[in-house]
Coordinates of C-alpha atoms in Angstrom, one line a residue:
Chain A
M1 CA -31.9 228.0 17.8
N2 CA -28.5 227.0 19.0
I3 CA -29.0 224.1 21.2
V4 CA -26.4 222.3 23.2
V5 CA -26.9 219.0 24.8
C6 CA -24.6 217.9 27.7
V7 CA -23.8 214.2 27.7
K8 CA -21.9 212.0 30.0
Q9 CA -20.2 208.7 29.5
V10 CA -20.9 206.6 32.5
P11 CA -19.8 202.9 33.4
D12 CA -22.6 200.4 32.1
T13 CA -25.1 200.0 34.9
A14 CA -25.5 196.3 34.3
T15 CA -21.9 195.6 35.3
E16 CA -20.3 196.1 38.7
R17 CA -19.0 199.6 39.3
K18 CA -15.8 200.3 41.3
L19 CA -13.7 203.1 42.7
R20 CA -10.1 203.3 42.4
S21 CA -8.1 202.4 45.3
D22 CA -5.3 205.2 44.6
D23 CA -7.3 208.4 44.4
K24 CA -10.9 207.1 45.2
T25 CA -12.3 208.2 42.0
L26 CA -14.5 206.1 39.6
D27 CA -12.5 203.2 37.9
R28 CA -13.6 203.9 34.3
D29 CA -11.6 201.0 33.0
A30 CA -13.4 198.5 35.1
A31 CA -16.5 198.6 33.0
D32 CA -17.6 199.5 29.7
G33 CA -18.6 203.1 29.0
V34 CA -22.2 203.9 27.8
V35 CA -24.2 207.1 27.3
N36 CA -25.8 208.1 30.5
E37 CA -29.3 206.9 29.9
L38 CA -31.0 210.4 30.8
D39 CA -28.8 211.9 28.4
E40 CA -30.3 210.0 25.5
Y41 CA -33.6 211.7 26.4
A42 CA -31.9 215.1 26.3
V43 CA -30.4 214.3 23.0
E44 CA -33.9 213.2 21.6
E45 CA -35.6 216.3 23.0
A46 CA -32.9 218.5 21.3
L47 CA -33.3 216.8 18.2
R48 CA -37.1 217.3 18.3
L49 CA -36.8 220.9 19.1
K50 CA -34.4 221.4 16.3
E51 CA -36.8 219.5 13.8
A52 CA -39.7 221.8 15.1
H53 CA -38.0 225.0 15.3
G54 CA -34.8 224.8 13.2
G55 CA -31.2 225.5 14.4
E56 CA -28.4 223.2 15.3
V57 CA -27.7 220.5 18.0
T58 CA -24.2 220.5 19.6
V59 CA -23.1 217.8 21.7
L60 CA -20.9 218.8 24.7
T61 CA -19.2 216.3 26.8
M62 CA -16.4 216.4 29.6
G63 CA -14.4 213.2 29.9
P64 CA -11.4 211.3 29.0
G65 CA -10.5 210.3 25.5
R66 CA -12.8 207.3 25.3
A67 CA -15.8 209.5 25.8
T68 CA -15.6 209.9 22.0
E69 CA -17.7 206.9 21.9
T70 CA -20.5 208.6 23.5
I71 CA -20.1 211.6 21.2
R72 CA -20.3 209.3 18.3
K73 CA -23.6 207.9 19.6
A74 CA -25.2 211.2 19.9
L75 CA -23.9 212.3 16.6
A76 CA -25.3 209.0 15.0
M77 CA -28.6 209.9 16.6
G78 CA -28.6 213.2 14.5
A79 CA -26.7 215.9 16.4
D80 CA -24.9 218.3 14.1
K81 CA -21.6 218.8 15.8
A82 CA -19.6 218.0 19.2
V83 CA -17.3 219.7 21.5
H84 CA -15.2 217.5 23.7
L85 CA -13.9 219.0 26.9
S86 CA -10.8 216.7 27.8
D87 CA -7.9 217.4 30.0
D88 CA -5.9 215.4 32.5
A89 CA -6.3 218.2 34.8
L90 CA -10.1 217.8 34.9
H91 CA -9.7 214.1 36.4
G92 CA -11.4 214.0 39.9
S93 CA -13.5 217.1 39.6
D94 CA -16.5 217.1 41.7
A95 CA -20.0 218.5 40.8
L96 CA -19.0 222.0 41.6
A97 CA -15.8 222.0 39.6
T98 CA -17.4 220.2 36.7
S99 CA -20.2 222.8 36.5
Y100 CA -17.6 225.5 36.5
A101 CA -15.6 223.8 33.7
M102 CA -18.8 223.1 31.7
A103 CA -20.0 226.5 32.2
Q104 CA -16.7 228.2 30.9
T105 CA -16.9 225.9 27.8
L106 CA -20.7 226.7 27.1
K107 CA -19.8 230.6 27.5
K108 CA -16.9 229.9 24.9
I109 CA -19.2 228.1 22.4
G110 CA -22.3 230.0 22.9
F111 CA -25.9 228.7 23.2
D112 CA -29.7 229.5 23.4
L113 CA -30.6 226.5 25.0
V114 CA -28.8 223.9 27.2
I115 CA -30.4 220.5 27.8
L116 CA -29.0 217.7 30.1
G117 CA -30.5 214.6 31.7
S118 CA -31.5 215.1 35.4
E119 CA -28.7 213.2 36.8
S120 CA -26.1 210.6 35.9
T121 CA -26.2 207.0 36.8
D122 CA -22.7 207.0 38.3
A123 CA -22.5 210.1 40.5
R124 CA -26.3 210.9 40.9
T125 CA -25.9 214.1 42.3
G126 CA -28.6 215.6 40.1
V127 CA -27.3 219.2 40.8
L128 CA -25.5 220.1 37.5
A129 CA -28.4 221.8 35.8
A130 CA -29.0 224.1 38.7
M131 CA -25.3 224.9 39.1
L132 CA -24.7 225.5 35.3
A133 CA -27.8 228.0 35.3
E134 CA -26.4 229.8 38.2
R135 CA -23.0 230.1 36.9
L136 CA -24.4 231.0 33.4
G137 CA -26.8 233.6 34.8
T138 CA -29.7 231.9 33.0
P139 CA -33.1 230.5 34.3
Q140 CA -33.1 226.9 35.3
L141 CA -36.1 224.6 34.3
T142 CA -35.3 221.4 35.7
L143 CA -37.0 217.9 35.8
A144 CA -39.0 218.5 32.6
N145 CA -41.2 216.0 31.1
K146 CA -42.4 218.4 28.4
V147 CA -40.7 221.3 26.8
D148 CA -42.3 223.9 24.6
V149 CA -40.3 226.8 22.8
D150 CA -42.2 229.6 21.1
G151 CA -39.8 232.3 19.8
T152 CA -37.7 233.1 22.8
A153 CA -40.2 231.9 25.3
I154 CA -39.8 228.3 26.8
A155 CA -42.1 226.7 29.0
I156 CA -41.8 223.3 30.6
Q157 CA -43.6 220.8 33.0
R158 CA -41.6 220.0 36.0
V159 CA -42.3 216.7 37.6
T160 CA -43.2 216.9 41.2
D161 CA -44.2 214.3 43.8
Y162 CA -48.0 215.6 43.4
G163 CA -48.0 216.0 39.6
F164 CA -46.3 218.7 37.8
D165 CA -45.5 222.6 37.9
K166 CA -45.6 224.7 34.8
V167 CA -42.4 226.8 34.7
E168 CA -41.9 229.4 32.0
A169 CA -38.8 231.4 31.2
T170 CA -37.1 233.2 28.3
L171 CA -34.1 231.9 26.4
P172 CA -31.2 231.4 27.0
A173 CA -32.0 228.8 29.5
V174 CA -30.9 225.4 31.1
V175 CA -33.3 222.5 31.0
S176 CA -32.9 219.2 32.5
V177 CA -35.2 216.3 31.4
V178 CA -36.6 213.1 33.1
E179 CA -37.1 209.7 31.2
K180 CA -40.9 210.2 30.8
I181 CA -40.3 213.0 28.4
N182 CA -39.9 210.9 25.0
D183 CA -38.8 207.9 23.5
P184 CA -35.1 208.1 22.3
R185 CA -34.7 207.2 18.8
Y186 CA -32.1 204.5 17.6
P187 CA -29.3 205.9 15.6
S188 CA -30.1 204.9 11.8
F189 CA -27.5 203.3 9.8
K190 CA -27.3 206.5 7.8
G191 CA -26.8 208.4 11.0
I192 CA -23.9 206.1 12.0
M193 CA -22.3 206.4 8.8
A194 CA -22.7 210.2 8.6
A195 CA -21.4 210.6 12.2
K196 CA -17.9 210.3 11.4
K197 CA -17.9 213.2 9.1
K198 CA -19.2 215.5 11.6
K199 CA -17.0 217.9 13.4
V200 CA -15.6 217.1 16.8
E201 CA -13.9 220.0 18.6
T202 CA -11.5 218.8 21.3
L203 CA -10.7 221.5 23.9
G204 CA -8.3 221.4 26.8
I205 CA -8.8 223.8 29.8
A206 CA -6.6 226.5 28.4
D207 CA -8.8 226.6 25.3
A208 CA -11.9 227.0 27.4
E209 CA -10.2 229.5 29.8
I210 CA -10.5 227.1 32.7
A211 CA -8.5 228.0 35.8
A212 CA -6.6 224.8 36.7
E213 CA -6.7 225.4 40.4
L214 CA -10.5 225.3 40.2
V215 CA -10.8 221.8 38.7
G216 CA -9.7 218.1 39.3
L217 CA -9.0 216.4 42.6
A218 CA -7.1 219.4 44.0
G219 CA -9.9 221.9 43.2
A220 CA -12.7 219.7 44.5
W221 CA -14.9 221.0 47.2
S222 CA -15.9 217.5 48.2
E223 CA -13.5 214.5 49.0
V224 CA -14.1 210.8 49.3
A225 CA -12.5 210.1 52.6
E226 CA -13.0 206.3 52.4
F227 CA -15.2 203.7 51.0
A228 CA -16.1 200.1 51.4
A229 CA -17.9 197.3 49.3
A230 CA -21.5 196.9 49.9
P231 CA -22.1 194.2 52.4
P232 CA -23.5 191.0 50.8
R233 CA -27.1 190.8 51.4
A234 CA -27.8 188.8 54.5
A235 CA -29.9 185.7 54.3
G236 CA -33.6 186.2 55.1
T237 CA -35.2 184.7 58.2
I238 CA -37.7 181.9 57.6
V239 CA -40.5 181.7 60.1
K240 CA -42.4 178.4 60.3
D241 CA -46.1 179.1 60.5
E242 CA -47.4 177.2 63.4
G243 CA -50.8 178.8 63.6
D244 CA -49.2 182.2 64.6
G245 CA -47.8 183.1 61.3
G246 CA -50.0 186.3 61.1
T247 CA -48.9 187.5 64.5
K248 CA -45.1 187.0 63.6
T249 CA -45.5 188.7 60.3
A250 CA -47.1 191.7 62.1
D251 CA -44.4 191.6 64.7
F252 CA -41.7 191.7 62.0
L253 CA -43.4 194.7 60.3
A254 CA -43.8 196.5 63.5
S255 CA -40.0 196.0 64.2
K256 CA -39.3 197.7 61.0
K257 CA -41.8 200.4 61.8
F258 CA -44.0 199.7 58.8
I259 CA -47.2 199.2 61.0
Chain B
M1 CA -4.3 194.4 5.9
N2 CA -6.7 194.9 8.9
F3 CA -9.4 192.2 9.2
A4 CA -11.1 193.6 12.2
F5 CA -14.5 195.1 11.9
S6 CA -14.8 198.7 11.6
D7 CA -16.3 201.0 14.3
D8 CA -19.3 201.5 11.8
Q9 CA -19.9 197.9 11.4
L10 CA -19.6 197.3 15.1
A11 CA -22.0 200.3 15.6
L12 CA -24.7 198.8 12.9
A13 CA -24.6 195.6 14.8
S14 CA -24.9 197.0 18.5
T15 CA -28.0 199.2 17.1
V16 CA -29.6 196.1 15.9
R17 CA -28.9 194.5 19.0
D18 CA -30.4 197.4 21.1
V19 CA -33.5 197.3 18.8
L20 CA -34.0 193.5 19.2
R21 CA -33.5 193.5 22.9
D22 CA -36.3 196.1 23.3
H23 CA -38.7 194.8 20.5
C24 CA -38.0 191.1 20.0
P25 CA -37.8 189.4 23.5
P26 CA -38.3 185.6 23.6
S27 CA -41.9 186.3 24.3
A28 CA -42.3 188.1 20.9
V29 CA -40.5 185.2 19.1
R30 CA -43.0 182.8 20.9
T31 CA -46.2 184.3 20.3
G32 CA -45.6 187.6 18.1
R33 CA -44.3 185.9 14.8
D34 CA -47.6 187.0 12.8
R35 CA -46.9 190.6 13.5
R36 CA -43.3 190.5 12.5
P37 CA -41.9 191.9 15.7
A38 CA -39.2 194.7 15.4
W39 CA -39.6 194.7 11.6
A40 CA -40.7 198.4 11.7
E41 CA -37.9 199.3 14.0
L42 CA -35.3 197.8 11.9
A43 CA -36.8 199.3 8.7
G44 CA -36.6 202.6 10.6
I45 CA -32.9 202.2 11.0
G46 CA -32.3 201.2 7.5
L47 CA -31.4 197.6 7.9
F48 CA -33.3 196.3 4.9
G49 CA -31.7 199.0 2.5
L50 CA -28.1 198.2 3.7
L51 CA -27.2 196.3 0.5
V52 CA -29.5 198.4 -1.9
P53 CA -27.6 200.8 -4.0
E54 CA -27.7 204.5 -2.8
E55 CA -29.5 205.8 -5.9
Y56 CA -32.6 203.9 -4.6
G57 CA -32.3 205.2 -1.2
G58 CA -30.1 202.4 0.3
L59 CA -26.8 202.6 1.8
G60 CA -24.9 200.7 -1.1
L61 CA -23.0 198.7 1.5
G62 CA -21.7 195.0 1.1
L63 CA -22.5 191.8 3.0
A64 CA -19.3 192.3 5.1
D65 CA -20.9 195.4 6.5
A66 CA -24.2 193.5 7.2
V67 CA -22.9 190.2 8.5
L68 CA -22.7 191.1 12.2
A69 CA -26.1 192.7 12.2
L70 CA -27.3 189.6 10.6
E71 CA -25.7 187.6 13.5
E72 CA -27.6 189.6 15.8
T73 CA -31.0 188.8 14.1
G74 CA -30.1 185.1 14.7
R75 CA -29.1 185.7 18.2
A76 CA -32.6 187.1 18.9
A77 CA -34.2 184.5 16.7
L78 CA -36.0 187.2 15.0
P79 CA -39.1 186.0 13.1
G80 CA -39.7 186.6 9.5
P81 CA -37.7 186.3 6.2
V82 CA -34.9 188.6 7.4
A83 CA -31.9 187.0 5.5
E84 CA -33.9 186.8 2.2
T85 CA -34.9 190.7 2.6
V86 CA -31.6 192.0 3.5
A87 CA -29.2 189.7 1.5
A88 CA -31.1 188.0 -1.4
A89 CA -33.6 190.6 -2.5
P90 CA -31.2 193.4 -3.5
A91 CA -29.3 191.0 -5.8
L92 CA -32.6 189.6 -7.2
L93 CA -34.2 193.0 -7.9
A94 CA -31.3 194.5 -9.5
G95 CA -32.4 196.9 -12.1
E96 CA -36.0 197.0 -10.9
D97 CA -36.2 200.7 -9.6
D98 CA -39.6 200.7 -8.1
L99 CA -39.2 197.5 -6.2
L100 CA -35.5 198.5 -4.9
T101 CA -36.9 201.8 -3.7
A102 CA -39.6 200.1 -1.8
L103 CA -37.1 197.5 -0.3
A104 CA -34.6 200.3 0.6
A105 CA -37.5 202.2 2.5
G106 CA -38.4 199.1 4.4
R107 CA -41.8 198.8 2.8
T108 CA -41.4 195.2 1.5
A109 CA -40.6 192.0 3.1
V110 CA -39.2 189.6 0.5
S111 CA -38.9 185.9 0.7
V112 CA -37.2 183.7 -2.1
R113 CA -37.1 180.3 -3.8
I114 CA -33.8 180.1 -5.5
G115 CA -31.0 177.3 -6.0
D116 CA -32.4 173.9 -5.0
Q117 CA -34.9 175.3 -2.4
V118 CA -38.3 173.8 -2.8
Y119 CA -40.2 175.8 -0.2
V120 CA -40.3 179.4 0.5
P121 CA -39.4 180.4 4.1
D122 CA -42.0 182.6 5.9
A123 CA -43.9 183.2 2.5
D124 CA -47.0 184.3 4.6
L125 CA -44.9 187.1 6.3
A126 CA -43.6 188.4 2.9
D127 CA -45.0 191.1 0.9
L128 CA -43.2 190.1 -2.2
L129 CA -41.9 186.7 -3.5
V130 CA -39.1 186.1 -5.9
L131 CA -39.2 182.6 -7.2
T132 CA -37.2 181.1 -9.9
D133 CA -38.9 179.2 -12.6
G134 CA -36.8 177.4 -15.1
G135 CA -33.8 179.4 -13.8
R136 CA -35.4 182.9 -14.2
P137 CA -36.5 184.9 -11.3
Y138 CA -40.0 186.2 -11.2
A139 CA -41.3 188.7 -8.6
V140 CA -44.8 187.8 -7.4
P141 CA -46.8 189.8 -4.9
A142 CA -47.4 187.4 -2.0
A143 CA -51.1 188.1 -2.2
G144 CA -51.3 186.6 -5.8
A145 CA -49.7 183.4 -4.9
L146 CA -51.0 180.1 -3.3
L147 CA -49.3 179.2 -0.2
T148 CA -49.4 175.8 1.3
L149 CA -47.9 175.5 4.9
Q150 CA -45.7 172.4 5.0
A151 CA -44.8 170.4 8.2
G152 CA -41.6 171.7 9.6
V153 CA -39.5 171.7 12.7
D154 CA -39.6 175.3 13.3
P155 CA -43.0 176.8 14.5
V156 CA -41.9 180.3 13.9
R157 CA -39.7 179.8 10.6
R158 CA -42.4 178.2 8.4
L159 CA -42.0 176.8 5.1
Y160 CA -44.5 177.1 2.3
A161 CA -45.0 175.4 -1.1
V162 CA -45.9 178.2 -3.4
A163 CA -47.8 178.2 -6.7
F164 CA -48.3 181.1 -9.0
E165 CA -50.0 182.0 -12.3
P166 CA -47.2 182.6 -14.7
R167 CA -48.8 185.9 -15.9
A168 CA -49.0 187.1 -12.2
G169 CA -45.1 187.0 -12.0
R170 CA -43.1 189.9 -13.2
P171 CA -39.7 188.8 -14.7
V172 CA -36.9 190.6 -12.7
G173 CA -33.3 191.0 -14.1
G174 CA -31.4 190.1 -11.0
D175 CA -29.0 187.2 -10.6
P176 CA -30.1 184.3 -8.8
L177 CA -26.6 182.8 -8.2
A178 CA -25.4 186.3 -6.5
A179 CA -28.6 186.2 -4.4
L180 CA -28.1 182.6 -3.4
R181 CA -24.6 183.0 -2.3
R182 CA -25.5 186.2 -0.2
V183 CA -28.5 184.6 1.5
T184 CA -26.5 181.4 2.3
V185 CA -23.9 183.7 4.2
A186 CA -26.6 185.6 5.8
V187 CA -28.1 182.3 7.1
A188 CA -24.6 181.2 8.2
A189 CA -24.2 184.4 10.1
Q190 CA -27.8 183.8 11.7
L191 CA -26.7 180.3 12.7
V192 CA -23.5 181.8 14.4
G193 CA -25.6 184.3 16.4
A194 CA -28.2 181.5 17.2
A195 CA -25.4 179.5 18.3
R196 CA -23.8 182.3 20.7
H197 CA -27.2 182.6 22.2
L198 CA -27.4 179.0 23.0
L199 CA -23.9 178.8 24.5
A200 CA -24.7 181.8 26.7
T201 CA -28.0 180.3 27.9
S202 CA -26.3 177.0 28.5
V203 CA -23.3 178.5 30.3
G204 CA -25.9 180.4 32.4
H205 CA -28.0 177.5 33.3
A206 CA -24.9 175.4 34.2
G207 CA -23.8 178.1 36.5
T208 CA -27.0 178.2 38.6
R209 CA -28.5 174.7 38.3
R210 CA -27.0 172.8 41.2
Q211 CA -26.5 169.0 41.6
F212 CA -24.4 166.9 44.1
G213 CA -23.9 170.2 46.0
A214 CA -22.4 172.2 43.2
P215 CA -23.3 174.0 40.0
V216 CA -23.5 171.6 37.3
G217 CA -21.0 173.6 35.3
S218 CA -18.4 172.8 37.8
F219 CA -18.2 169.3 36.3
Q220 CA -15.9 168.5 33.7
A221 CA -18.1 166.6 31.6
V222 CA -20.5 169.6 31.3
K223 CA -17.5 172.2 31.1
H224 CA -15.9 170.3 28.2
Q225 CA -18.9 170.0 26.1
L226 CA -19.4 173.8 26.5
A227 CA -15.9 174.6 25.8
D228 CA -16.2 172.5 22.4
V229 CA -19.2 174.7 21.4
A230 CA -17.2 177.8 22.1
I231 CA -14.4 176.5 20.0
A232 CA -16.7 175.4 17.2
I233 CA -18.3 179.0 17.2
E234 CA -15.0 180.7 17.1
F235 CA -13.9 178.6 14.2
A236 CA -17.1 179.1 12.3
A237 CA -17.2 183.0 12.6
P238 CA -14.3 183.9 10.7
L239 CA -15.2 181.6 7.8
V240 CA -18.6 183.4 7.7
Y241 CA -16.9 187.0 7.6
R242 CA -14.5 185.6 5.1
A243 CA -17.3 184.3 2.8
A244 CA -18.8 187.7 3.0
L245 CA -15.7 189.6 1.8
S246 CA -15.3 187.0 -0.9
V247 CA -18.9 187.5 -2.1
D248 CA -18.5 191.2 -2.1
A249 CA -15.5 191.2 -4.0
D250 CA -16.8 188.5 -6.3
L251 CA -13.5 186.4 -5.9
P252 CA -12.8 183.2 -7.7
T253 CA -13.1 181.4 -4.4
A254 CA -16.5 182.8 -3.5
A255 CA -18.3 179.5 -4.1
R256 CA -15.9 177.5 -2.0
D257 CA -16.0 180.2 0.9
V258 CA -19.7 180.3 1.0
S259 CA -19.7 176.3 1.4
A260 CA -17.0 176.5 4.1
A261 CA -19.0 179.2 5.9
K262 CA -22.5 177.4 5.8
A263 CA -21.0 174.0 6.7
A264 CA -18.9 175.3 9.8
A265 CA -21.7 177.7 10.9
G266 CA -24.2 174.8 10.7
E267 CA -22.0 172.3 12.4
A268 CA -21.3 174.8 15.2
A269 CA -24.8 175.7 15.7
E270 CA -26.1 172.0 15.7
R271 CA -23.4 171.3 18.3
A272 CA -24.5 174.1 20.3
A273 CA -28.1 173.0 20.2
R274 CA -27.4 169.4 21.0
T275 CA -25.1 170.5 23.9
A276 CA -27.6 172.9 25.1
L277 CA -30.3 170.4 25.1
Q278 CA -27.9 168.0 27.0
V279 CA -26.9 170.6 29.5
H280 CA -30.5 171.8 30.3
G281 CA -31.4 168.2 31.1
A282 CA -35.1 167.3 31.0
I283 CA -36.3 170.9 31.2
G284 CA -34.6 171.4 27.8
Y285 CA -37.4 169.4 26.0
T286 CA -40.1 171.3 27.3
A287 CA -42.3 173.5 25.2
E288 CA -42.6 176.2 27.8
L289 CA -38.8 176.9 28.0
D290 CA -37.8 179.3 25.5
L291 CA -34.8 177.1 24.6
R292 CA -36.8 175.1 22.2
L293 CA -37.3 178.1 19.9
W294 CA -33.8 178.4 19.3
L295 CA -33.2 174.8 18.9
A296 CA -35.8 174.6 16.2
R297 CA -34.4 177.7 14.6
V298 CA -31.0 176.1 14.3
W299 CA -32.3 172.8 13.0
S300 CA -34.4 174.8 10.4
L301 CA -31.6 177.2 9.2
S302 CA -28.8 174.5 9.1
A303 CA -30.9 172.7 6.5
A304 CA -31.7 176.0 4.6
Y305 CA -29.9 176.9 1.3
G306 CA -27.9 173.5 1.3
G307 CA -27.4 171.5 4.6
T308 CA -24.0 170.7 6.0
A309 CA -23.2 167.5 3.9
V310 CA -24.1 169.4 0.8
H311 CA -21.8 172.1 1.3
R312 CA -19.1 169.8 2.7
S313 CA -19.2 168.0 -0.7
H314 CA -19.2 171.3 -2.6
L315 CA -16.1 172.1 -0.6
R316 CA -14.5 168.8 -1.5
E317 CA -15.0 169.3 -5.0
A318 CA -13.6 172.9 -4.9
L319 CA -10.4 171.9 -2.9
L320 CA -9.7 168.5 -4.8
A321 CA -11.4 169.5 -8.1
S322 CA -12.9 166.1 -8.2
P323 CA -16.7 165.1 -7.3
A324 CA -17.3 163.3 -4.2
P325 CA -17.0 159.6 -4.3
R326 CA -20.3 157.7 -4.0
R327 CA -20.7 155.9 -0.6
W328 CA -23.5 153.7 -1.7
P329 CA -24.1 151.7 -4.8

């Protein structure tokens, strides 16, 4: 089974994240880059499927040169090879443009199963899996907390507000996973040392037959018009209990429409 | 020549750091000692086979590759005979195929009594003890030795007097001096890590604790002490890394470099501990604050495998080629 895991490098959630003032895109230099946490679950699930059913796991990432750190981590966990889609023309791509670029690349490299995290911690659109499936013409099995593959049949449990749905399809397919699905492994020292010997193929937009006018800031369908820093948290109101603390608490909750 | 750490060495360290953040929080150091927190996970990623040759399932790397990972174990105050298992055991068990295989697989925690050591650290948490007797190392299953707990400063890193029946010990062919140098550098790395933790904790406290209407860290008397700690750590760390390289290459200066590393790391860590206690004020003395776990570890490790005074005197001998003058009649 040819499994492709899509991973994204995101700014460390533990640090303050910023937008650039010039083109209003994410300032990737303002924070350390880390692997998007949900994508680690995707890598783990891909590795488990490979261990159970055989095949090969390819890591696919789209991002600037420094995203190689993210590729290296996924390779150290045990993925077999990687494809790095990197081109200045892709800078500023929105979700639609990203899904187009990723789909073109996936068509080129081939796949039986595409696995990705259900959303990234920076953009948090959560739509890439659905868009990819549409563009690739494959079933989409999103928000999975369990994945079973049997031959070309695939079944997942999709997490819902009330429990889960069972969704079945046939390969090729696109799956997005949630964090409850597994416990990602730590890269072993052997894996870390082996990672640098694994093949990383870097593609530009021409290599993946991506039309330049459909990606990047210019090709984006959505635009950041303006942005402002989140206002500092206001100091709370302290109410002195003079025998009427209960009433005041109830009034406060009522004013916020809690009761 | 490039002295910077390689991507691989940095990745090994950051993996160990991730494992310890998840599996060895301060609460595990405080109450989880006896179940050796994070050891299973560290064995899983291959930490204990780092210095074991590849033919036994290890990675065949050197101390320079392990030194940053060991620093992380000091930063987390990881319980158990880590430095002994990672650094000393592969040298002591050289040539013992079965023992090295088990060590590389992470099945054996090892503690040691080599050099001038009288007691065995964390002998109760070890599966195998390697004890020198008359200069010769013997491997003794921990279950076959009599352990007597000694009063010590660190409630987590415990020291044991160990007695064993000579016929219960298996002579092993390793080199006690090579093991002693490696474990001394490993402990020096742990001291640097512990010092870094103490500095970070103290800086954090000084930034939030307010007196006279300002954070205490805004006062020069506090700032300067913390800056001195930072300088001491930054001066000690390169000596530790250098010692690791010297030991790996078995340079003629190895003994000198090991002593310089241990003395500098011990002094930096003791300064970090003393300053942390001062900066934290009265709360620093309390058993409830996690700080005391790191203070005790520093005091315990700085005395291990030769204290600062011993290594300074070795250093003096190596540099001046003359023994230290006696300071008392």
